[in-house]
Short mmCIF file of C-alpha atoms (C1' of nucleotides) in Angstrom, two decimals:
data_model
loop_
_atom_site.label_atom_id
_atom_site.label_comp_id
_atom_site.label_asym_id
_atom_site.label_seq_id
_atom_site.Cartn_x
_atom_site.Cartn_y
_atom_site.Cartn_z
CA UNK A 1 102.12 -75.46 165.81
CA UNK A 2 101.91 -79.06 164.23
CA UNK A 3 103.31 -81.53 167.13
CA UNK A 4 106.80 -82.74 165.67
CA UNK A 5 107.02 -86.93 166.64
CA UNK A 6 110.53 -88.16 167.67
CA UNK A 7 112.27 -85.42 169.10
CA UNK A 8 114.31 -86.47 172.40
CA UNK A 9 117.91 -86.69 171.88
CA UNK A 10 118.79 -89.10 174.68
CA UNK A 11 118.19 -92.34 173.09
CA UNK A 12 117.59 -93.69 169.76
CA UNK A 13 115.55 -96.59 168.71
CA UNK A 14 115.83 -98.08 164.90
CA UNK A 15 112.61 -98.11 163.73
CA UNK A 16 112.73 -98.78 160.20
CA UNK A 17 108.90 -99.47 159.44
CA UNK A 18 107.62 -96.55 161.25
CA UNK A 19 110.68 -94.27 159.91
CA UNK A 20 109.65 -94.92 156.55
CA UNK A 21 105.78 -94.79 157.28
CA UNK A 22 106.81 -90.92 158.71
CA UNK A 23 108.26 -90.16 155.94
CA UNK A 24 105.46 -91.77 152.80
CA UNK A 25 103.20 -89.34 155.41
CA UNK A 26 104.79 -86.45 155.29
CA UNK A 27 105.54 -87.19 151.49
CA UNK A 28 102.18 -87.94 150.67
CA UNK A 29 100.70 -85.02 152.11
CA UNK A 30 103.00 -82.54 150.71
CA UNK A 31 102.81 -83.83 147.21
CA UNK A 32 99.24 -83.28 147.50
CA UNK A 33 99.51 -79.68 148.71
CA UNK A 34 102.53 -78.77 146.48
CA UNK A 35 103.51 -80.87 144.34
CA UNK A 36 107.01 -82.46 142.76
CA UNK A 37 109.04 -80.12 142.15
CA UNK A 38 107.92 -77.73 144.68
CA UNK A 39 108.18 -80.46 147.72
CA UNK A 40 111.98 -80.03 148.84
CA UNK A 41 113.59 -83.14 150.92
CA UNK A 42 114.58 -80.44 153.39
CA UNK A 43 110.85 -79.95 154.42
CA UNK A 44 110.30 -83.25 154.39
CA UNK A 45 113.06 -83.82 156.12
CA UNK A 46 112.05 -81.33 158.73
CA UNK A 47 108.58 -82.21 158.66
CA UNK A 48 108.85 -85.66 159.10
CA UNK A 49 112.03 -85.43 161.72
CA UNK A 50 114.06 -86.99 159.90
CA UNK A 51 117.78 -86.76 159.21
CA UNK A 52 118.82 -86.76 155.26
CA UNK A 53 121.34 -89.92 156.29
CA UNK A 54 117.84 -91.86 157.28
CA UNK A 55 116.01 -90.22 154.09
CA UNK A 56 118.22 -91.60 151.87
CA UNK A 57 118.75 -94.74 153.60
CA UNK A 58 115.20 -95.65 152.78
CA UNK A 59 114.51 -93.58 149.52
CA UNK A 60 117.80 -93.48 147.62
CA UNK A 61 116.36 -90.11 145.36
CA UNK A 62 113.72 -87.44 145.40
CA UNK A 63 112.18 -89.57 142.56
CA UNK A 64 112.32 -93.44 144.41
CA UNK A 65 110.09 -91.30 147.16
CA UNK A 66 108.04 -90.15 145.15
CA UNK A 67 107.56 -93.16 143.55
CA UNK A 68 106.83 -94.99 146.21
CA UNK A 69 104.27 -92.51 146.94
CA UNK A 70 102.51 -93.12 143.88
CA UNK A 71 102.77 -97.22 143.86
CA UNK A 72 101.64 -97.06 147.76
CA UNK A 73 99.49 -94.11 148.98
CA UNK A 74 98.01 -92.98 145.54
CA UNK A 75 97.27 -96.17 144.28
CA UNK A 76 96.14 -97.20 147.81
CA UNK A 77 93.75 -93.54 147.84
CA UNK A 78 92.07 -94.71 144.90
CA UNK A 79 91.27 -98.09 145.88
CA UNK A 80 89.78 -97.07 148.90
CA UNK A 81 87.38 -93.93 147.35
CA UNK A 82 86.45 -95.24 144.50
CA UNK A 83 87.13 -99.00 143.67
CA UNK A 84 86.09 -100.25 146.86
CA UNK A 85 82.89 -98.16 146.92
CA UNK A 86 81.98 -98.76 143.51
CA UNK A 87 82.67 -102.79 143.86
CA UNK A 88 80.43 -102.66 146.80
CA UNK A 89 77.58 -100.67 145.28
CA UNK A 90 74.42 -102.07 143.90
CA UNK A 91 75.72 -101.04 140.88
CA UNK A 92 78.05 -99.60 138.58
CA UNK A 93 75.77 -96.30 138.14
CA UNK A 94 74.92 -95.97 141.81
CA UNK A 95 78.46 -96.42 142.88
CA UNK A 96 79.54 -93.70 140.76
CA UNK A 97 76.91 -91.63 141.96
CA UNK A 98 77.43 -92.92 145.61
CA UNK A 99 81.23 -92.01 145.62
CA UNK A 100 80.60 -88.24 143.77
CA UNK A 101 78.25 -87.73 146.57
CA UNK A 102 80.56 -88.73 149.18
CA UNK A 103 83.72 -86.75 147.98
CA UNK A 104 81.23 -83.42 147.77
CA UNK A 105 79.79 -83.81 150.74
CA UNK A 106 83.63 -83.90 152.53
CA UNK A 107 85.09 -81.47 150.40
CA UNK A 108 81.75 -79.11 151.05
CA UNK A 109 82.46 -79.99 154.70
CA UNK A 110 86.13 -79.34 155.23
CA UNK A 111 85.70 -76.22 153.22
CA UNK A 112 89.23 -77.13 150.68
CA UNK A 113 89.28 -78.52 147.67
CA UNK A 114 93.06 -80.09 147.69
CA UNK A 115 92.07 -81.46 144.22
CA UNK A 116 92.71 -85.64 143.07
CA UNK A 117 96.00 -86.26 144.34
CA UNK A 118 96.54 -88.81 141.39
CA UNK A 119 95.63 -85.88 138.74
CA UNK A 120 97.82 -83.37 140.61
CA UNK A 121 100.95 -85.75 140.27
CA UNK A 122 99.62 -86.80 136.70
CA UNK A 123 99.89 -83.37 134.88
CA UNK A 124 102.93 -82.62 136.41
CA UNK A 125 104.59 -85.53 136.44
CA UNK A 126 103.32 -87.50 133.27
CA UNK A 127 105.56 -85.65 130.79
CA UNK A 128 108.49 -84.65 132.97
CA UNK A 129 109.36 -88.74 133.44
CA UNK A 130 108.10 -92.05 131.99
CA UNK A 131 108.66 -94.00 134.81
CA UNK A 132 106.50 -91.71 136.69
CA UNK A 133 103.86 -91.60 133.91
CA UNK A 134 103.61 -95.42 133.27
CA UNK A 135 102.79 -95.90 137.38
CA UNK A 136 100.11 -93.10 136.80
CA UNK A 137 98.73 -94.62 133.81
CA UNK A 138 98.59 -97.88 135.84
CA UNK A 139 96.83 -96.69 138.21
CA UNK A 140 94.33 -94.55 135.96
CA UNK A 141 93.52 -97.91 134.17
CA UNK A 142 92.81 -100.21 137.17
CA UNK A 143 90.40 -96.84 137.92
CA UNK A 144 88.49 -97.34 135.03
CA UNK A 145 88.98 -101.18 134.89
CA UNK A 146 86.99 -101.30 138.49
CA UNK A 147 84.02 -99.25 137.08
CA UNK A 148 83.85 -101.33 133.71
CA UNK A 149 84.23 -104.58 135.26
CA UNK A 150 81.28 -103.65 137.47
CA UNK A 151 79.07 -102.39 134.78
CA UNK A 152 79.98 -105.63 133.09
CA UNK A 153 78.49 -107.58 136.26
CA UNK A 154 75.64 -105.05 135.97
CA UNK A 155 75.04 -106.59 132.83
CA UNK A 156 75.48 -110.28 133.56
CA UNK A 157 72.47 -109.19 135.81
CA UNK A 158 70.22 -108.18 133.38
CA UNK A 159 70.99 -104.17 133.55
CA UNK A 160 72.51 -101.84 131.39
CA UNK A 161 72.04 -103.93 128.59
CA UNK A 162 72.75 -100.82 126.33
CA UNK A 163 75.85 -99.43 128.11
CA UNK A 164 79.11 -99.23 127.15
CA UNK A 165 81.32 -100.89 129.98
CA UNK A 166 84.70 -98.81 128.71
CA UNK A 167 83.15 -95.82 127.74
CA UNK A 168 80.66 -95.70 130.82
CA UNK A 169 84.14 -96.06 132.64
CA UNK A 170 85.94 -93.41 131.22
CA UNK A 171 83.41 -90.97 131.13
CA UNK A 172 82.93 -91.83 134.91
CA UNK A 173 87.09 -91.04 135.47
CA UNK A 174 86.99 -88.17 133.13
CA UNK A 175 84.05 -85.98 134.59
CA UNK A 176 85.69 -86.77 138.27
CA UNK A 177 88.71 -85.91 137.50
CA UNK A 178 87.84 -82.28 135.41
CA UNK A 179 85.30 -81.58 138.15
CA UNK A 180 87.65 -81.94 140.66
CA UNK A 181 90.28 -79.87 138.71
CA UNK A 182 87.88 -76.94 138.25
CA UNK A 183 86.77 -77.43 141.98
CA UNK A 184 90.15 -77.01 143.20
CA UNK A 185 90.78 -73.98 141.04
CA UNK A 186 87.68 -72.62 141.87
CA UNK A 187 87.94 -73.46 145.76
CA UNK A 188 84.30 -74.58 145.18
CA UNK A 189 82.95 -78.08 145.28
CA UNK A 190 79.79 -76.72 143.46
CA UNK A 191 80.63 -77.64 140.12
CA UNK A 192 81.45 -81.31 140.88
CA UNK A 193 77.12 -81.18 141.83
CA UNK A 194 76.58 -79.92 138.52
CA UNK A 195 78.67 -82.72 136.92
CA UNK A 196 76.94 -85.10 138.98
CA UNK A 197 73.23 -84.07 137.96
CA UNK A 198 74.60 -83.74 134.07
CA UNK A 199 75.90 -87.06 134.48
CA UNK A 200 72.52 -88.37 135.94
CA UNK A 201 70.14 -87.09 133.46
CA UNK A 202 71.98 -88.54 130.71
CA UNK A 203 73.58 -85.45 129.54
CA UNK A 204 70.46 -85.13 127.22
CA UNK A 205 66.88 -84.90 129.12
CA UNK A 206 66.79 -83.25 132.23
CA UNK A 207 63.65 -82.50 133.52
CA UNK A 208 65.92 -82.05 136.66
CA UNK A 209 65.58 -81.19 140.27
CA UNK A 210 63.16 -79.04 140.58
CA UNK A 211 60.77 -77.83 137.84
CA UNK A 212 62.67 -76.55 135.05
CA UNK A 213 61.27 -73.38 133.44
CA UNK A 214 59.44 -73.48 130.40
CA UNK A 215 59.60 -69.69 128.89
CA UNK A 216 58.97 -70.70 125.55
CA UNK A 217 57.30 -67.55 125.20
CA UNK A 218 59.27 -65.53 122.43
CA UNK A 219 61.10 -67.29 120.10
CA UNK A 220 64.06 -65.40 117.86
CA UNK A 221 62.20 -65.58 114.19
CA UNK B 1 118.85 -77.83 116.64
CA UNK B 2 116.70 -75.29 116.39
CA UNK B 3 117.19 -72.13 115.46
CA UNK B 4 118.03 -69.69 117.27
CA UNK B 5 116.26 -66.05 116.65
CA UNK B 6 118.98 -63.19 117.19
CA UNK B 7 122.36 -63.75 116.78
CA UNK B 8 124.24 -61.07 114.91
CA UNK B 9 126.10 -59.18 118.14
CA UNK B 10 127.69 -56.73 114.95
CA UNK B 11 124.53 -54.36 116.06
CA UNK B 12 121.57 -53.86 118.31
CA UNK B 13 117.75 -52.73 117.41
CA UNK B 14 115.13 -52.04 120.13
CA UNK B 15 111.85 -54.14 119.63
CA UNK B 16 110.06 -54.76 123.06
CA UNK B 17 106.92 -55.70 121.75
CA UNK B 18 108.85 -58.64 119.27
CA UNK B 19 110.90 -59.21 122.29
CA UNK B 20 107.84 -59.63 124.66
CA UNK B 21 106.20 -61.66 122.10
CA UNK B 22 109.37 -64.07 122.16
CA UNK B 23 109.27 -64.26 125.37
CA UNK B 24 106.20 -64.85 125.44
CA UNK B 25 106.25 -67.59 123.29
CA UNK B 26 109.04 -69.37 125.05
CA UNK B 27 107.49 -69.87 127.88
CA UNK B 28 103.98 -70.84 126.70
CA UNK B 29 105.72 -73.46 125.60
CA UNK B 30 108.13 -74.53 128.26
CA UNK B 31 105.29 -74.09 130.97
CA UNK B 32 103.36 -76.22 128.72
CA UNK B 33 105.68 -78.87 128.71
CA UNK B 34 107.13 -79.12 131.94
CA UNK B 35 105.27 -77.07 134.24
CA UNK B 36 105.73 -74.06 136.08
CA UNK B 37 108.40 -74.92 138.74
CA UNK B 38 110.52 -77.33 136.46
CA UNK B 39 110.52 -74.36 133.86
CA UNK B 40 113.78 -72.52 134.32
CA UNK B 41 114.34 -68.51 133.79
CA UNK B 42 117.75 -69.61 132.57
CA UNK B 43 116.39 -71.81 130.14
CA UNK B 44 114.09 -69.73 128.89
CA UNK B 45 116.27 -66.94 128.30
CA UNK B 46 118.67 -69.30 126.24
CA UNK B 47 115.58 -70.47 124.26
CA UNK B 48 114.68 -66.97 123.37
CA UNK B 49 118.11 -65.69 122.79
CA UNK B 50 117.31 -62.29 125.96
CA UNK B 51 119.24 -61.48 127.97
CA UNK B 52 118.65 -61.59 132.05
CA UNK B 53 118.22 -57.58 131.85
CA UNK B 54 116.11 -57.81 129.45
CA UNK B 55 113.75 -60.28 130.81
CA UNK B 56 113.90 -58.75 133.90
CA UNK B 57 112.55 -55.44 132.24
CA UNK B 58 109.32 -57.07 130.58
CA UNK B 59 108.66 -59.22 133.39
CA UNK B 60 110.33 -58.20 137.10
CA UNK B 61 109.66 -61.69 138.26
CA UNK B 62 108.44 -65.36 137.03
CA UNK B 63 105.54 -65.13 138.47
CA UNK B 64 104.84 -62.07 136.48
CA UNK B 65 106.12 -63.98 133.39
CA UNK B 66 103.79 -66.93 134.07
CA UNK B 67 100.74 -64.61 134.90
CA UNK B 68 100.75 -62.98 131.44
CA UNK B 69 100.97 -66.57 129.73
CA UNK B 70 98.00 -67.36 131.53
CA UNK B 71 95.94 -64.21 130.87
CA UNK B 72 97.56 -64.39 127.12
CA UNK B 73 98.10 -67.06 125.90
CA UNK B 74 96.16 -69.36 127.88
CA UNK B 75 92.83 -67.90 127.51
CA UNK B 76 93.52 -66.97 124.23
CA UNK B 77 94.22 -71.18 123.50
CA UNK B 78 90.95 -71.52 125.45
CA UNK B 79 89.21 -69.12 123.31
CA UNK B 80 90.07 -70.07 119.80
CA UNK B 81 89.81 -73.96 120.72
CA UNK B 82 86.46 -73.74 122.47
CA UNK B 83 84.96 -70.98 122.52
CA UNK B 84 85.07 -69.22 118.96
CA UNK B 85 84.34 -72.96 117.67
CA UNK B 86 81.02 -73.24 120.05
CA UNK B 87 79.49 -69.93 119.19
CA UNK B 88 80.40 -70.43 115.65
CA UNK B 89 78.60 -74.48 115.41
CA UNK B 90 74.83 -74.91 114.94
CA UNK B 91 74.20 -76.00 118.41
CA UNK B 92 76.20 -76.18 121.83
CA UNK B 93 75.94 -80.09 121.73
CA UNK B 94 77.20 -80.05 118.21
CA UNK B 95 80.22 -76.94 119.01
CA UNK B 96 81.19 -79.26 122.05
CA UNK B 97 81.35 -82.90 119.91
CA UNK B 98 83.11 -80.84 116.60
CA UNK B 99 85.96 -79.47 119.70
CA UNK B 100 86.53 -82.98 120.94
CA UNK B 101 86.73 -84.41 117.39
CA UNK B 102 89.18 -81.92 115.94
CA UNK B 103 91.44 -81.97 119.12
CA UNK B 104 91.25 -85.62 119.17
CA UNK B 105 92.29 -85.67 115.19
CA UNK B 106 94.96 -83.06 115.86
CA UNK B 107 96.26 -85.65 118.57
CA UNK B 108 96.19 -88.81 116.78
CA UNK B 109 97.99 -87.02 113.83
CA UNK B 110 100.78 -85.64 115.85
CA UNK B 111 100.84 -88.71 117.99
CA UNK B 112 101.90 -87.10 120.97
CA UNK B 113 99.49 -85.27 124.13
CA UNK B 114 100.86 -82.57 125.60
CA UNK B 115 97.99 -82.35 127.30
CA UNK B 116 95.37 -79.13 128.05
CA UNK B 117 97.62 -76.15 129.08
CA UNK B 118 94.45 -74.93 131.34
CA UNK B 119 94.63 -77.72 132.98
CA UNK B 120 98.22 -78.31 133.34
CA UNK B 121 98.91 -74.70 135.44
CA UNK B 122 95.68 -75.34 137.04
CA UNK B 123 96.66 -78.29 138.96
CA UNK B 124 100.38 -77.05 139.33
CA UNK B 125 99.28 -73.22 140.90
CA UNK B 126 95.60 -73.32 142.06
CA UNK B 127 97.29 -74.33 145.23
CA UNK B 128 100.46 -72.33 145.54
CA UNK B 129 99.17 -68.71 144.87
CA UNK B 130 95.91 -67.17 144.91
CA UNK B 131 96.97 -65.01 142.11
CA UNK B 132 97.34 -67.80 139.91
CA UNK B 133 94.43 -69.56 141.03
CA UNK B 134 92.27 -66.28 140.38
CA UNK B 135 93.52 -66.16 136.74
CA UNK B 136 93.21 -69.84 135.96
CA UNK B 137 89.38 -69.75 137.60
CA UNK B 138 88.54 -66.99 135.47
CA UNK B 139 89.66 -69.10 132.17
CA UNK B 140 87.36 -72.11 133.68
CA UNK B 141 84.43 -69.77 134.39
CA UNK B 142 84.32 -68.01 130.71
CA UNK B 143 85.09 -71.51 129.21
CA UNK B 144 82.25 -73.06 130.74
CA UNK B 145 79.94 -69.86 130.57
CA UNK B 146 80.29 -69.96 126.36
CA UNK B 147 78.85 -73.20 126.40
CA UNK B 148 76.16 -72.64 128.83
CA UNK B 149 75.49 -69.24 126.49
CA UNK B 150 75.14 -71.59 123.98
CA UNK B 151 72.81 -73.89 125.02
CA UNK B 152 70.36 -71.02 125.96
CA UNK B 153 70.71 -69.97 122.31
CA UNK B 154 69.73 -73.52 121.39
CA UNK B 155 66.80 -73.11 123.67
CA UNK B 156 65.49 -69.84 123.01
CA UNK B 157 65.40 -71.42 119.29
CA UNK B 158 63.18 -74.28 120.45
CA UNK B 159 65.97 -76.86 121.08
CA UNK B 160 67.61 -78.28 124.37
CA UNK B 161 64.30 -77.55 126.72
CA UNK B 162 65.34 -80.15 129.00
CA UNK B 163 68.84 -79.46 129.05
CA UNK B 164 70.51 -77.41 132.06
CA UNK B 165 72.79 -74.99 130.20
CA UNK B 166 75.25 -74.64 133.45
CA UNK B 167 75.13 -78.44 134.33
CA UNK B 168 75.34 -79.13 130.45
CA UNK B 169 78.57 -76.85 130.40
CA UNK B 170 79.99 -78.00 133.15
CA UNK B 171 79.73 -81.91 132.18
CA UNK B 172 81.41 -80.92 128.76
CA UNK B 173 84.26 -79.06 130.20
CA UNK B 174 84.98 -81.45 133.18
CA UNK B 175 85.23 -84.59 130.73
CA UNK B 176 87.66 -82.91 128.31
CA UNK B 177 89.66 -81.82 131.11
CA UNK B 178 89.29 -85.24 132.64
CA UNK B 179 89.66 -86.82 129.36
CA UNK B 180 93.11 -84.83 128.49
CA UNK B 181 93.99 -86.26 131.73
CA UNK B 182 94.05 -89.06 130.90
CA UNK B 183 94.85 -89.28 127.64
CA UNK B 184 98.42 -87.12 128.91
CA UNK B 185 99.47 -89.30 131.40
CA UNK B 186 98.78 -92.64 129.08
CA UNK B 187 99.71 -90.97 125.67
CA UNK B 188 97.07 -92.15 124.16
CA UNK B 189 94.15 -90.40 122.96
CA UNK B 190 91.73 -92.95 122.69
CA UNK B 191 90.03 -92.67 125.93
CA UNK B 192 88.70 -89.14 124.34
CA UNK B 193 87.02 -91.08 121.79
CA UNK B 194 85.26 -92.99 124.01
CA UNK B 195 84.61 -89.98 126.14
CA UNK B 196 82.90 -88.42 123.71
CA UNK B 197 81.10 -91.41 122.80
CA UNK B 198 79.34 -91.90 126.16
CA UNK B 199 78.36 -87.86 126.23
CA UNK B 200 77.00 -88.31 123.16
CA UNK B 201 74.93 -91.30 123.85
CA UNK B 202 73.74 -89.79 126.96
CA UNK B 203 75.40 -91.84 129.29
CA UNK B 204 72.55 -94.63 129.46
CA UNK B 205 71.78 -96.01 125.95
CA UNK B 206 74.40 -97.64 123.91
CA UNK B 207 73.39 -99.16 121.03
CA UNK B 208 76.19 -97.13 119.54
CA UNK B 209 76.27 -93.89 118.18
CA UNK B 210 72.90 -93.56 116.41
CA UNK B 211 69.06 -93.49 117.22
CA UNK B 212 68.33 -93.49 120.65
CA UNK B 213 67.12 -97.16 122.01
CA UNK B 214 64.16 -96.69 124.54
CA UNK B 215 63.32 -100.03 125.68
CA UNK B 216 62.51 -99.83 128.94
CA UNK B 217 61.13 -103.74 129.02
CA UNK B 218 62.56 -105.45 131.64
CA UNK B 219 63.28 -103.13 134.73
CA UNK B 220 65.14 -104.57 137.65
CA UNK B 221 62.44 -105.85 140.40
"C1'" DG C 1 122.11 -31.60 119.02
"C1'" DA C 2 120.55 -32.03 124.02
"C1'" DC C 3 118.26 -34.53 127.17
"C1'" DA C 4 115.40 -37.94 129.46
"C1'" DA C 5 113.34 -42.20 129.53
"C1'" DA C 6 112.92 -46.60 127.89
"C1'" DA C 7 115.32 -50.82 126.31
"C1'" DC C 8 118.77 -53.82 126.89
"C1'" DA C 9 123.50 -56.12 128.44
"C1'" DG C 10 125.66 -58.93 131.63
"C1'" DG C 11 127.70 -59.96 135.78
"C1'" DA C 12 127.08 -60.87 140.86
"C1'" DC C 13 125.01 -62.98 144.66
"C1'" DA C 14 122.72 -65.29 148.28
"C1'" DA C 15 119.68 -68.97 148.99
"C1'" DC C 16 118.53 -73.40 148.17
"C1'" DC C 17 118.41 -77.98 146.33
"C1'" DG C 18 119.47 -82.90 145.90
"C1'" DG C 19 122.87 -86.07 146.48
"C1'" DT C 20 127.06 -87.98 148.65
"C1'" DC C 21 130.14 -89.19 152.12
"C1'" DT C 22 132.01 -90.67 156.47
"C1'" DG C 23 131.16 -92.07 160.88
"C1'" DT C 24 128.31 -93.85 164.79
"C1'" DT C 25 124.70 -96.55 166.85
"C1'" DT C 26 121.51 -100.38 167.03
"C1'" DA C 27 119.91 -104.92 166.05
"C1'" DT C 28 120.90 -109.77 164.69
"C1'" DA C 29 123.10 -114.09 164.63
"C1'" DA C 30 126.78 -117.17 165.55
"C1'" DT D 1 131.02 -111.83 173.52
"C1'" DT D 2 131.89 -110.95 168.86
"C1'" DA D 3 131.22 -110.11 163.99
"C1'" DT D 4 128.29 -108.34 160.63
"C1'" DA D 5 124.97 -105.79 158.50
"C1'" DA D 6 121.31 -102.75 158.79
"C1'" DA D 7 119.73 -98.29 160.57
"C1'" DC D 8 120.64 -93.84 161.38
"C1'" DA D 9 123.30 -89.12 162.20
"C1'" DG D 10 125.01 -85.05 160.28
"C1'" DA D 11 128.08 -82.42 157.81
"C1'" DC D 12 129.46 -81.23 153.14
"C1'" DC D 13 129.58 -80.01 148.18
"C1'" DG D 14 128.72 -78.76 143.38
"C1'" DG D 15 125.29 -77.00 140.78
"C1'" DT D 16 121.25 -74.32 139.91
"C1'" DT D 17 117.80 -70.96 140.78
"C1'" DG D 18 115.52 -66.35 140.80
"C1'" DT D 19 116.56 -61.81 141.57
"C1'" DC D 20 119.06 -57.65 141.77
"C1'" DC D 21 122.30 -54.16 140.35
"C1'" DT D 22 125.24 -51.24 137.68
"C1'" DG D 23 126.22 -49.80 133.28
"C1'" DT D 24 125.47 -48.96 128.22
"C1'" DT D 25 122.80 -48.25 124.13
"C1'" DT D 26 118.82 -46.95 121.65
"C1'" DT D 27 114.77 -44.15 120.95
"C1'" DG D 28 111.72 -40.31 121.13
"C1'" DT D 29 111.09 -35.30 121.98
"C1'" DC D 30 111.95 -30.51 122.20
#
DNA sequence: GACAAAACAGGACAACCGGTCTGTTTATAA
DNA sequence: TTATAAACAGACCGGTTGTCCTGTTTTGTC
């Protein structure tokens, strides 16, 4: 049984700030787990102990929530697991690598993959609303804008001279984000590993982990 | 306005398996473009001119409906985009750039992303039924196992020794997925362009999108 | 033609959703 | 204290949703 806060009817205390904190929690967390259109205020509601005249004092619509989701916790998750980390990294290609490693080792330990919460809200919000979809695209691009902008410093450093800043970037964003989404359909972090070690290699030689196997034995004539 | 298949109420022929199809084909589509939950039985059965009885006969429930999209049409989209074109190209590198290039071209041209319809349920139902989730993992799996198929081909030919066929696979698949993604939820498809860019040249060298660069003179001290 | 099963029509319904509305309580400032 | 607005409570409503149910028609088979 999840411990409900606020519950004793005697007296009542406005607490606007932490009222509204409750709710972007609750919100937050069951966006993540279900999504838009499957979240109903009346969980929240419930959830966050809440009544609907407080709800919509603070969060006019289901959509101004959800919004504010996206502008404040999304945005804000993203910052802290990736921009953060890769800004504080030796560099653009070990951040990467630091922050794939870090998000497989949790997922690996909590046993769930709940997925990227901004790619969950992204497919199923991007086409459904274009306010939604132009605070997800923001949020994409200051992604990708961290990881270029570093490999651009990487480069005012005398490394990766022959790197593409954008393109490093948005491979970067793009493998994460399909890893993850197989991951979470998959329940299995394994695949974000394999990314990770295709990603390292260069995608062309591998000469890998371990000795790879030669079997050139019998060759199809 | 579109048209609207079966009108005449003057007299009545049995066809389940055109019905079915129409169904079918409805809601491909309207999961496609707004998602399971926002995707409306009553809508659908307006859009594909059947009755609730009807429906209700072919599929008992929507999850039933939405379960034979995925195993039908969805894999089937998977297949003929993907996998037919992979085992069909000279190589799996080669299958994997001629998919992104096409799709890309079939984007630009029709300047509008609807995104990957994989990917779409994927993120929507992985986490709200294990049914779903089974279905959509399966579509990853064979995706990802054609390409990995193909690489060995490549390599039992003499090519790709130092590739990893499953880490090779899964690198292609997660940055279309990711790519999609993105490209979605900014409507633009450029970021696959530069996507495929950085797979192509392997991540590390730039020095655009011919001949390899080696120069490894000045490494960092 | 008789009969059974499949195919389809169409209404009914209960549950739920998001939003609104009115009223009460708390904080703030004069 | 008093007025003023913000903060919150809680009921209410119209609309929609997915599903079910009872009939009717078509189709295939003997």
């Amino acid at each position: 049984m999840t411990a409900r806060p606020k519950a004793q009817p005697g007296k009542r205390t406005n607490d606007p700030e932490g009222l509204r904190k409750r709710v972007l929690d609750v919100a937050e967390a069951s966006l993540q787990a279900r999504g838009y259109h499957a979240s109903s205020l009346g969980d929240l509601m419930a959830a966050a102990c809440v009544t609907g005249g407080a709800l919509h004092h603070h969060f006019p619509t289901k959509k101004a929530l959800a919004l504010a989701v996206i502008e404040e916790r999304v945005a804000a998750a993203v910052e802290e697991t990736w921009i953060a980390p890769v800004q504080a990294a030796g560099s653009a290609r070990e951040g990467v690598r630091s922050v794939f490693e870090a998000v497989t080792a949790e997922l690996e330990q909590q046993g769930f993959v709940r997925g990227c919460p901004l790619n969950n809200l992204a497919h199923e919000l991007s086409l459904a609303d274009p306010d939604f979809r132009t605070a997800l695209a923001g949020i994409f691009s200051a992604w990708r804008q961290a990881i270029a902008d570093k490999v651009r410093a990487d480069q005012q450093a005398g490394r990766e001279q022959d790197t593409d800043p954008q393109r490093f970037a948005a491979l970067a964003v793009a493998t994460y984000s399909g890893a993850m989404s197989m991951a979470k359909t998959a329940q299995d972090s394994a695949v974000l590993r394999d990314c990770l070690s295709a990603l390292e290699q260069g995608v062309s030689s591998a000469r890998a982990k371990r000795r790879r196997r030669v079997l050139r034995r019998h060759r199809p004539l």
